[in-house]
Coordinates of C-alpha atoms in Angstrom, one line a residue:
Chain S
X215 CA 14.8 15.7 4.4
X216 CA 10.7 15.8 4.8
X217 CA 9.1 13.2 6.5
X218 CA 6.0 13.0 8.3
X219 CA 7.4 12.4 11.6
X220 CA 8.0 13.7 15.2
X221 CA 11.8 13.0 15.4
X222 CA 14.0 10.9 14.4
X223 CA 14.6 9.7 18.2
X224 CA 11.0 9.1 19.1
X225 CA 10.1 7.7 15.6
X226 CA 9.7 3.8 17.1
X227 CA 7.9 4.4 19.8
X228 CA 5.4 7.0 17.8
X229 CA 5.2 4.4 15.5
X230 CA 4.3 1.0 18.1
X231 CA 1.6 3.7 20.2
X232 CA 0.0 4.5 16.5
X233 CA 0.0 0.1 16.0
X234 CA -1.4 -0.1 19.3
X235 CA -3.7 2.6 18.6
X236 CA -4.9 1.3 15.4
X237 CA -5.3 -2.2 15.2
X238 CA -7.3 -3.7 18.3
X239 CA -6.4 -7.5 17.3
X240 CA -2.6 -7.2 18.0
X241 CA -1.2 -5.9 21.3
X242 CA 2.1 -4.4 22.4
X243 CA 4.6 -4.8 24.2
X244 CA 6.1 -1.0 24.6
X245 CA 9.0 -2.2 27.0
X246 CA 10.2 -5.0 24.9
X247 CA 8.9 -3.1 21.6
X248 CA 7.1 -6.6 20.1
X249 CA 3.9 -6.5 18.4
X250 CA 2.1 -9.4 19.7
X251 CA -1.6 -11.3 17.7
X252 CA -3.9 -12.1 20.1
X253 CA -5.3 -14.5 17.7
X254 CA -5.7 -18.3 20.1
X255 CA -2.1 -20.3 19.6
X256 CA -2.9 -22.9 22.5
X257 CA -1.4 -26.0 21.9
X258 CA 0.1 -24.8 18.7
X259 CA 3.2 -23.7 17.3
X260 CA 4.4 -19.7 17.3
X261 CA 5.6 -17.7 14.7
X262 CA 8.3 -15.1 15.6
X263 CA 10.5 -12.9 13.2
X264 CA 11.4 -9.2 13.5
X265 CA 14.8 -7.2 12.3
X266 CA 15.2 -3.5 12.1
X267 CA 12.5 -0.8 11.7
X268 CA 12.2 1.2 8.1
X269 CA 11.0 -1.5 6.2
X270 CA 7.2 -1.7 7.3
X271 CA 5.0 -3.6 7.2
X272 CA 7.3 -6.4 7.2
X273 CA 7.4 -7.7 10.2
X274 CA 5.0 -6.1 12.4
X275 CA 2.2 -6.0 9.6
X276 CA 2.5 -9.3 9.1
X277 CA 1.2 -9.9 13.2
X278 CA -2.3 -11.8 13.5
X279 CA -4.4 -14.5 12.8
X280 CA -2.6 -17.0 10.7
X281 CA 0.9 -15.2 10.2
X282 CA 3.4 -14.2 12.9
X283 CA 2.7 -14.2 16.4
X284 CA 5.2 -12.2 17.7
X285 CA 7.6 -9.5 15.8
X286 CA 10.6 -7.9 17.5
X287 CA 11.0 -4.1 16.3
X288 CA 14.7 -2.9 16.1
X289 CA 16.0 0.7 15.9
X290 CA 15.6 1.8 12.2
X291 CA 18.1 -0.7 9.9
X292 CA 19.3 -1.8 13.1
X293 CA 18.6 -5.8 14.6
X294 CA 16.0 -6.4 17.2
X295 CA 18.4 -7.5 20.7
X296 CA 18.6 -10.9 22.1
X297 CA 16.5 -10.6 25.3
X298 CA 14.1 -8.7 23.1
X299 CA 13.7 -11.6 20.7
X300 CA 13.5 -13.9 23.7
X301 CA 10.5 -12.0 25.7
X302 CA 8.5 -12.3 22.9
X303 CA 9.6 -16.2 22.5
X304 CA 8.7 -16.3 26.0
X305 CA 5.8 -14.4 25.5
X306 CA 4.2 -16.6 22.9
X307 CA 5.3 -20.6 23.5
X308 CA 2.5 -22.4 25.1
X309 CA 4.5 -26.0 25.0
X310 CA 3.9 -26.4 21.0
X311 CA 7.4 -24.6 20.4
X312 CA 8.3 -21.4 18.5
X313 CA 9.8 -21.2 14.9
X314 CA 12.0 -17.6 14.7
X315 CA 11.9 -16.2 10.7
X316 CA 15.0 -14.4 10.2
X317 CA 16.4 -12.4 7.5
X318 CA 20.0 -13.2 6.6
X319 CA 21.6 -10.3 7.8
X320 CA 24.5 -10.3 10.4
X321 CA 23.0 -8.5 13.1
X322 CA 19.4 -10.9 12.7
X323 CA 21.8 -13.6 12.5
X324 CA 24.0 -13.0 15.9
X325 CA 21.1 -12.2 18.0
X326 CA 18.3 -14.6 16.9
X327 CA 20.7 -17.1 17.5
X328 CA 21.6 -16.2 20.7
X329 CA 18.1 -15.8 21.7
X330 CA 17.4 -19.1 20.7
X331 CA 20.1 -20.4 22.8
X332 CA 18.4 -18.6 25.6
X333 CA 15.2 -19.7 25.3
X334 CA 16.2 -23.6 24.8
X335 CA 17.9 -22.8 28.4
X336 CA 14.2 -21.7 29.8
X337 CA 12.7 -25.2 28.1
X338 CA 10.8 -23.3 25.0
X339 CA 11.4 -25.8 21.8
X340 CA 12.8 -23.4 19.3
X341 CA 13.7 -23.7 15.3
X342 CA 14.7 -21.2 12.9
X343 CA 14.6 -20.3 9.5
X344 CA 16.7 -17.9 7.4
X345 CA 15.6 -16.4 4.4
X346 CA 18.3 -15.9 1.8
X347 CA 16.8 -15.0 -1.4
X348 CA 18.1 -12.0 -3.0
X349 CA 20.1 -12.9 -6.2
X350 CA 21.4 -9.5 -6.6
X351 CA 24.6 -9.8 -4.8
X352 CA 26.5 -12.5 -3.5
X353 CA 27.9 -10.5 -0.3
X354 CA 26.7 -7.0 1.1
X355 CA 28.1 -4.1 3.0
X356 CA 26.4 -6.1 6.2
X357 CA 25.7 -9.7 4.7
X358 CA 27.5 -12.4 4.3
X359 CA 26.1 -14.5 1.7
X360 CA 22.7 -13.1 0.1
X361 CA 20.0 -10.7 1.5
X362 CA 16.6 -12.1 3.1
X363 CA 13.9 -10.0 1.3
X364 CA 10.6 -11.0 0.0
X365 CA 10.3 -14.0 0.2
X366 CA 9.9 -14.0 4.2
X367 CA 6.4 -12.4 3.2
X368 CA 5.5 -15.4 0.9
X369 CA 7.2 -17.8 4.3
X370 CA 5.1 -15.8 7.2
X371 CA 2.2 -16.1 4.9
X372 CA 2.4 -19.9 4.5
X373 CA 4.3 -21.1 7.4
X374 CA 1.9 -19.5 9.9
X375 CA -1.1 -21.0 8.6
X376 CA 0.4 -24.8 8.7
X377 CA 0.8 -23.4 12.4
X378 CA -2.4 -22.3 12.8
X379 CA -4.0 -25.8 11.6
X380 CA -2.0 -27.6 14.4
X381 CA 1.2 -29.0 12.2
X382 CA 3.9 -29.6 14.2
X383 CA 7.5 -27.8 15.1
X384 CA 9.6 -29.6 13.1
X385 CA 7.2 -29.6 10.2
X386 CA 6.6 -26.2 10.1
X387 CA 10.1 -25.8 9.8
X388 CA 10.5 -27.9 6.6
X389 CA 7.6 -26.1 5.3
X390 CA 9.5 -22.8 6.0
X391 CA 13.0 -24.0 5.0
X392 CA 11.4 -25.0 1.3
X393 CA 9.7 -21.7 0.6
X394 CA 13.1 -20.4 1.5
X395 CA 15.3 -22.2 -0.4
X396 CA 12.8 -22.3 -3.7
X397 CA 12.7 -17.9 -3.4
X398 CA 14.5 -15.7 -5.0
X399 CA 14.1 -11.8 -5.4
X400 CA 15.4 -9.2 -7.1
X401 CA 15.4 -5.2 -7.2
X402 CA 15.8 -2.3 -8.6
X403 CA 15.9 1.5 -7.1
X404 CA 15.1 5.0 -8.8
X405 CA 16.4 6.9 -5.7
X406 CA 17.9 6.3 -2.4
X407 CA 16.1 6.3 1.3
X408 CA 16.8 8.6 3.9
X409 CA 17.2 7.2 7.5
X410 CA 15.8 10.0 9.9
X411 CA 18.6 9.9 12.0
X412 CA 21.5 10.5 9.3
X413 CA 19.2 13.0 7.5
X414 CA 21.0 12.7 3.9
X415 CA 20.2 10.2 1.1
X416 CA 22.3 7.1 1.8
X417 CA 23.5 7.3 -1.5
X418 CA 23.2 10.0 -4.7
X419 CA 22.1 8.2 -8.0
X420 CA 22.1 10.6 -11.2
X421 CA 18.5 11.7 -12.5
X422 CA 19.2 9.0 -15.5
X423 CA 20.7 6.3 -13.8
X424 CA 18.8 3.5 -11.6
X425 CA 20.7 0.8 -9.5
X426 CA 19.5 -2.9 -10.2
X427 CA 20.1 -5.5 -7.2
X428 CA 19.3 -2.9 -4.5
X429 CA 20.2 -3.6 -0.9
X430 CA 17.4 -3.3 1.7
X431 CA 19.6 -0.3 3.7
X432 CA 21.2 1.2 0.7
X433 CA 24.0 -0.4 0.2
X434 CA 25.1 -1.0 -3.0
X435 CA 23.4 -3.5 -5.4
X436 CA 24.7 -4.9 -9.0
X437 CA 25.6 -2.2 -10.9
X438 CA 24.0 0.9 -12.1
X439 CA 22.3 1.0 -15.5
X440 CA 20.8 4.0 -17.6
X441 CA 16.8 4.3 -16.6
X442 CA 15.4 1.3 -18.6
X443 CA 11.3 1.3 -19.4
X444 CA 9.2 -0.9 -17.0
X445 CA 9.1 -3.7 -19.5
X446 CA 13.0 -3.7 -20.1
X447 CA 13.4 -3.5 -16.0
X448 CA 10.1 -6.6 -16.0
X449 CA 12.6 -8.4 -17.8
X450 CA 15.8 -8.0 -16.2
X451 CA 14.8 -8.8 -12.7
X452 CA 13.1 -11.6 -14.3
X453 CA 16.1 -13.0 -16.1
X454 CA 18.1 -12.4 -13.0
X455 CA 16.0 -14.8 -10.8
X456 CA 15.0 -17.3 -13.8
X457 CA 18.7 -17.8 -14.4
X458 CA 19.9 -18.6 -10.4
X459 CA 16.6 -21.0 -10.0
X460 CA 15.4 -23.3 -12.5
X461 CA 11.1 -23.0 -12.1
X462 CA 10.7 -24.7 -15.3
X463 CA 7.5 -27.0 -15.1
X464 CA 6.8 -26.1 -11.6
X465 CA 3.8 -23.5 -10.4
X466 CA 5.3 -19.8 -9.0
X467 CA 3.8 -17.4 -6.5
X468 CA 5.2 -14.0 -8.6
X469 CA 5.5 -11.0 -5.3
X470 CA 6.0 -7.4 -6.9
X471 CA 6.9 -5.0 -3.8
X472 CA 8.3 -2.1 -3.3
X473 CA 10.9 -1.0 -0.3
X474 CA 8.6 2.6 -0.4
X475 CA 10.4 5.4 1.5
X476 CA 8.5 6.0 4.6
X477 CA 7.2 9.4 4.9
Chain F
X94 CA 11.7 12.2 -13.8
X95 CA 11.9 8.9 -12.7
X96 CA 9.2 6.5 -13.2
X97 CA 8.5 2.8 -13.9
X98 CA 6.8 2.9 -17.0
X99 CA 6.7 2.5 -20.8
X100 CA 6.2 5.8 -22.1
X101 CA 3.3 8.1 -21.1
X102 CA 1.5 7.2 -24.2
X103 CA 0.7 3.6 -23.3
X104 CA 0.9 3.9 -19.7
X105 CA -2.7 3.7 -19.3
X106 CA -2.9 0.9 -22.0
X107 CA -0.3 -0.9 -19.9
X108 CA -1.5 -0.4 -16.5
X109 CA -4.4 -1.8 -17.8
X110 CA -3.4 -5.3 -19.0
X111 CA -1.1 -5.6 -16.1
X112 CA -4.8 -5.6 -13.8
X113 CA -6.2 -8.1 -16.5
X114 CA -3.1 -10.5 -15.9
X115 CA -2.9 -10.0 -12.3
X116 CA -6.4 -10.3 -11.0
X117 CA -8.5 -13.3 -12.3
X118 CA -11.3 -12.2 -10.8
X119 CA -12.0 -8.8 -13.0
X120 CA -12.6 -8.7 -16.5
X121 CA -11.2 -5.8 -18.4
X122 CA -12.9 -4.4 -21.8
X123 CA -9.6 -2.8 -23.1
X124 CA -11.8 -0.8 -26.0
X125 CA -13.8 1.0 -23.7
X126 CA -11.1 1.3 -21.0
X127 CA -13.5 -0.7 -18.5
X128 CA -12.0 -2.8 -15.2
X129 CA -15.2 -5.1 -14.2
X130 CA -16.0 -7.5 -11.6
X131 CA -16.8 -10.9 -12.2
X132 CA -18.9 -11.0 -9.3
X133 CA -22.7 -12.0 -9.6
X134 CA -25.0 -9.4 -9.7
X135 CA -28.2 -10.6 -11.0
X136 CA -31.2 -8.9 -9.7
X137 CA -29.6 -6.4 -7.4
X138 CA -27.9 -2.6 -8.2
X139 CA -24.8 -2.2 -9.6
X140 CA -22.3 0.6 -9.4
X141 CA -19.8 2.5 -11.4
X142 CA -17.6 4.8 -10.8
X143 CA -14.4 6.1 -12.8
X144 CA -12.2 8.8 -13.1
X145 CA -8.8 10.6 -13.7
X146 CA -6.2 7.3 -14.0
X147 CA -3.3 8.2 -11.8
X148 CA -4.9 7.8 -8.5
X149 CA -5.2 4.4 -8.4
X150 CA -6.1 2.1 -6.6
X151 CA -9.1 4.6 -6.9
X152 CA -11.2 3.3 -8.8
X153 CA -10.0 0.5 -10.8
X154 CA -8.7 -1.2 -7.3
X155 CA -11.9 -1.1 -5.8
X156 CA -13.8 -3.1 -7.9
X157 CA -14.9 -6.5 -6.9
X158 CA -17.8 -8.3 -4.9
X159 CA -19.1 -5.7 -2.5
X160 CA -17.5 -2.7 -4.0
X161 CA -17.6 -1.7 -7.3
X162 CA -19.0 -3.3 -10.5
X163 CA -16.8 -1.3 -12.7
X164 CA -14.7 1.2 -13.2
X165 CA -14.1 3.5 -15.9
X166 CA -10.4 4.9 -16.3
X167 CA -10.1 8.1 -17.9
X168 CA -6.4 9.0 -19.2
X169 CA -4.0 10.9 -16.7
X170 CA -6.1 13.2 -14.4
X171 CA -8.4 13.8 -16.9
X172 CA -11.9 12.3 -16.9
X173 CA -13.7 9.0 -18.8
X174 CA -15.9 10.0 -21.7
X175 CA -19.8 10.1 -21.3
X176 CA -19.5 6.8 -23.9
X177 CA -17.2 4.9 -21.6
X178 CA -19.5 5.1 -18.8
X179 CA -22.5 4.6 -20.7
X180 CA -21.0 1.2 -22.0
X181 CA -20.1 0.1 -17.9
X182 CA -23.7 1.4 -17.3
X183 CA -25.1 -1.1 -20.1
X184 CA -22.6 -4.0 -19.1
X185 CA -23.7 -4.0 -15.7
X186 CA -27.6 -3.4 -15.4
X187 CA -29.3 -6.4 -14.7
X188 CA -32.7 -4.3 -14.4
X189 CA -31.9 -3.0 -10.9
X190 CA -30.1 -0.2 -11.9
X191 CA -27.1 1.5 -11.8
X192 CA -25.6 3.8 -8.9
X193 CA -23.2 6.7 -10.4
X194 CA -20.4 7.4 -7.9
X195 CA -18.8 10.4 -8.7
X196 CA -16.0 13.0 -7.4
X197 CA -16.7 16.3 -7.8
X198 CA -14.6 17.8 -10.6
X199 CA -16.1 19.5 -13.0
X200 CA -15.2 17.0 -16.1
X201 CA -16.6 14.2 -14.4
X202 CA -19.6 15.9 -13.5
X203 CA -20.6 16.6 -16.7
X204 CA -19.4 13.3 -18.3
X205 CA -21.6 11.2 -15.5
X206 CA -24.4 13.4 -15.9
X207 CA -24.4 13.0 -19.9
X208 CA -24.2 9.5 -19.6
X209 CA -26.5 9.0 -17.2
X210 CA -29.1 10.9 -19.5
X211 CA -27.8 8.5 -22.3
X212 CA -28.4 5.5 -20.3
X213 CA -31.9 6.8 -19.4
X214 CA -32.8 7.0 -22.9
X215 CA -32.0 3.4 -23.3
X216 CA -33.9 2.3 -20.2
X217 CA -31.8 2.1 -17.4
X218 CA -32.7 3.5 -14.3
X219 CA -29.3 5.6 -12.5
X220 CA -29.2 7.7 -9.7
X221 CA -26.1 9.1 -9.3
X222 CA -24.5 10.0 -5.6
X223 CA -21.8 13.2 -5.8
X224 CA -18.5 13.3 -3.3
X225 CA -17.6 16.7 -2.1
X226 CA -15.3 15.9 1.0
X227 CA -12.6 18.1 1.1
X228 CA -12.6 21.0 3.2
X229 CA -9.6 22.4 2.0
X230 CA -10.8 24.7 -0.5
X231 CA -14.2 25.8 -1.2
X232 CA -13.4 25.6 -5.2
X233 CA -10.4 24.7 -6.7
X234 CA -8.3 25.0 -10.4
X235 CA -10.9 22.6 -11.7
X236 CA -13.8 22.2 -9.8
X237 CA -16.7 24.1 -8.8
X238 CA -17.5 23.5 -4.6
X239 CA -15.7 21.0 -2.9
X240 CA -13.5 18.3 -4.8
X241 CA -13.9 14.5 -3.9
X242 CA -11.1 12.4 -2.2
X243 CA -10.8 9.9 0.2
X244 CA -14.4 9.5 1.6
X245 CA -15.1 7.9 -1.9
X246 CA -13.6 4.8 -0.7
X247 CA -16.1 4.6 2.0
X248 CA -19.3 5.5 0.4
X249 CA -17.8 2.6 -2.5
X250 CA -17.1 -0.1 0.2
X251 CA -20.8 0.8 2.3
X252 CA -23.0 1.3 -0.6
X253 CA -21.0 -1.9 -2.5
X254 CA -22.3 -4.1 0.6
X255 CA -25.9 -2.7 0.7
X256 CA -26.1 -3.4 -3.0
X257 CA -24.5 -6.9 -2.9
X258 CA -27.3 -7.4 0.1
X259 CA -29.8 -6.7 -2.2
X260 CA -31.1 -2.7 -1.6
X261 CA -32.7 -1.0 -3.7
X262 CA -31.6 1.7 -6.1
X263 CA -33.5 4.2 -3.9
X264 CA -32.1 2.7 -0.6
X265 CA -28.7 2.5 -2.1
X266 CA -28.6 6.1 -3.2
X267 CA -30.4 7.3 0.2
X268 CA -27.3 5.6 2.0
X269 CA -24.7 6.6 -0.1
X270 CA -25.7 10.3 -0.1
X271 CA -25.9 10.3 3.9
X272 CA -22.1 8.7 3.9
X273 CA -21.5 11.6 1.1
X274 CA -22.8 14.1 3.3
X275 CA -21.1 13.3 6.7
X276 CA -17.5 13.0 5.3
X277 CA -14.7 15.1 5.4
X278 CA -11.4 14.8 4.3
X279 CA -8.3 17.0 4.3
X280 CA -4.6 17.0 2.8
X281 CA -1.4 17.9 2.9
X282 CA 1.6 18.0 0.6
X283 CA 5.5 17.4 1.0
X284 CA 6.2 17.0 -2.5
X285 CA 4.8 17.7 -6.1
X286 CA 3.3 14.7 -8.2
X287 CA 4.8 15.1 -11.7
X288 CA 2.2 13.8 -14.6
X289 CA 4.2 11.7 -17.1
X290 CA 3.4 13.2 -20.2
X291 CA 4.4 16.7 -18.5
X292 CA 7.8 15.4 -17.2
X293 CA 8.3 18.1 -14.7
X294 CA 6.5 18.2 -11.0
X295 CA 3.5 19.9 -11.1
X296 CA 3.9 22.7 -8.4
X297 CA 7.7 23.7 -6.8
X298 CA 7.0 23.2 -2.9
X299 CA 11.0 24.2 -1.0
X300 CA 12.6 21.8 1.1
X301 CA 11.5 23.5 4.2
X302 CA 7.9 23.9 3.6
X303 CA 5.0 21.7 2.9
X304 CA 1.4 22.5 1.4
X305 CA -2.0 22.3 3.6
X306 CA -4.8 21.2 2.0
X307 CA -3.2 19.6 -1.1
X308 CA -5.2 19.7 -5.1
X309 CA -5.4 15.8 -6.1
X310 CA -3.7 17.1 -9.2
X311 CA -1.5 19.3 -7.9
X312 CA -3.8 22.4 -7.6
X313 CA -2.7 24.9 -4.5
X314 CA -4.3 24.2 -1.4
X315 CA -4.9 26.2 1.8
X316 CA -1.6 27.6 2.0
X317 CA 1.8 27.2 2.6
X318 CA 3.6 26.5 5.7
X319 CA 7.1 25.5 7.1
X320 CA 7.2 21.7 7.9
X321 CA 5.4 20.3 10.8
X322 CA 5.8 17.5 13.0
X323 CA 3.4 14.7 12.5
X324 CA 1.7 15.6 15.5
X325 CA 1.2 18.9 14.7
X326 CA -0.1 18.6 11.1
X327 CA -2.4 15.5 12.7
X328 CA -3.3 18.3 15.0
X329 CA -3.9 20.9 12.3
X330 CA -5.7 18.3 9.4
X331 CA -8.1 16.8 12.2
X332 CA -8.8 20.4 13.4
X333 CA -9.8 21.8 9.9
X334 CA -12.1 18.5 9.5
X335 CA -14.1 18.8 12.8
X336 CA -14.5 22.8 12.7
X337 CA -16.4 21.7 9.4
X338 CA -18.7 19.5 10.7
X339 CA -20.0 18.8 14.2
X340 CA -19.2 15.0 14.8
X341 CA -19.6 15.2 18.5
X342 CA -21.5 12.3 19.7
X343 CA -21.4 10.6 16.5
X344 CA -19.2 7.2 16.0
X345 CA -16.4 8.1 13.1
X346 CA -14.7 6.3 10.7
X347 CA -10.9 7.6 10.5
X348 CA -9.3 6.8 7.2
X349 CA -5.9 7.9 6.5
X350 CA -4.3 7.2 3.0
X351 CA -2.2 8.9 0.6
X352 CA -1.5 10.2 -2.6
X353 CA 1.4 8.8 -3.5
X354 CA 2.9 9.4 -6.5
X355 CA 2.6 5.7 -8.8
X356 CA 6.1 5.2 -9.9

């Protein structure tokens, strides 16, 4: 395994002192391990998400002005806990409320919920929003029902500036909730990652073979198809999404990403 | 290998209407392999730049209002024609003239220098402004002195505002060179690249070792060593930069990107 890190146990906090380090607007919150925007959110409503680490920058490069507020760091693939979730709903609530972005994914499910509960029990007004937009596979190896995956960019992107121009809780959350439902994504994978701890490839796939409908932790996807050309593999994850969503007549915001190995 | 594209052969033909389709604000003259910004530039100097394709986003990615005003790509590693970057020269002079930025590699060289003498003829004034960052080697597989990497980006993004603010050609090149001249940039290596048309990775580097002082096309480095932490290679990359140049006292700009293979 090569990677550019220190070890696989201090890789989390190497990686929040090198945010901190970096990036003078945000602030962190080592103990709790939550990125934090110092952008102004008096009087307005707070964006937090957060789920495990390995997939960056979602969420804590998507912290500032405008987007999240708050994101809660997890161990690599693993969800962020409840109390950590609610410090940083606690940290960022000034009275307007706090909408949580999660990623349908067990773990994210269980424990932003919980925090939620929590934080309604301190008096901090909190809705949530699940992403759900992964046509690839109906359940995963830790899912039930589809994968959250790009379109919670599109949502923090959009949902955080109705915040930041003063919109309210509850409309916020009907902004989020229809960028959620109307998303879809799809995926494909040439090879597999590597968590640091585990040190092997989560899974072997043959020089000529690629796996459409990856999973966001390596688990398994569709099916596994010979290596196709760009413009046959344009057209499958096309057809995939075009076929689960009708967009016919209506404007698209078209996200190519990659889930890039970190190094 | 695995790789997203078409075929080698019309990778670069690709890659370049997938830029005109995604970003309204460039033009793209497909004949002479051009990406251009839209952005006014009456009256003030422009600049071009260009290269090897396969290290994008240099230079195609940089162009736009306050950066570049085009970009000429050359095919795989290998450098535009002195006719390609006579045509950006011609496209973009509004009678203010037109700043060269160029890496040092010894195709490129040549190329810029030929055109610039071809542009002269026609009456356009260029000075040209040469990046020799990289204190890794003091001459390399292909180049003569120092090759150009990363501090490119810099000089394009400082000398793209002082144009867009209206500098002269003079100023522009005075400002650029002193960025040129106080840079330093330095590499390492886990992997190979491999170049598509070659199909095999340019250089064998063992699981247990990575290379210091990295080629941009895969031409040896420093040396050879057994993996390092990320502490101790920042240690080692930041140490062979400031034993180059004394930047004690001096406010520095720390960039820190990569080479990663497009897929």
């Amino acid at each position: 395994m090569k990677k550019l890190i220190n070890s696989p146990q201090t890789l989390l906090a190497d990686a929040l002192r090198g945010v901190a380090a970096a990036h003078g607007q945000l602030s962190v919150d080592f103990e709790n391990r939550i990125v934090l925007s110092t952008a102004p959110r008096e009087g307005r409503v707070a964006l937090v998400s957060g789920g495990g680490s390995g997939h960056e920058p979602l969420h804590s490069g998507f912290v500032g002005a405008g987007m999240l507020d708050a994101a809660c760091t997890g161990e690599i693939f693993t969800s962020p806990t409840p109390d950590q979730i609610l410090a940083a709903a606690t940290r960022v609530n000034t009275g307007a409320g706090v909408l949580f972005v999660v990623k349908n994914y067990t773990g994210d499910l269980l424990n932003f919920e919980m925090a939620a509960e929590l934080a309604r029990e301190q008096g901090i007004e909190v809705a949530s929003v699940v992403v759900a937009d992964d046509v690839a596979v109906e359940d995963s190896t830790w899912t039930a029902g589809r994968r959250g995956v790009g379109t919670t960019l599109i949502l923090e992107k959009v949902a955080g500036a109705a915040a930041a121009r003063g919109w309210s809780l509850e409309k916020v959350q009907v902004l989020a909730k229809g960028i959620a439902d109307a998303g879809r994504s799809m995926g494909a994978a040439l090879t597999s990652c590597t968590v640091p701890a585990v040190g092997r490839p989560s899974f072997d796939l043959p020089e000529d073979e690629m796996e459409l409908g990856v999973g966001i932790h390596g688990e398994p996807g569709r099916k596994r198809v010979p290596l196709m050309s760009a413009a046959e593999l344009s057209h499958a994850l096309v057809e995939s999404i075009t076929t689960d969503y009708d967009f016919s007549g209506k404007p698209v915001i078209a996200l190519l990403t990659g889930l890039e190995e970190p190094r």
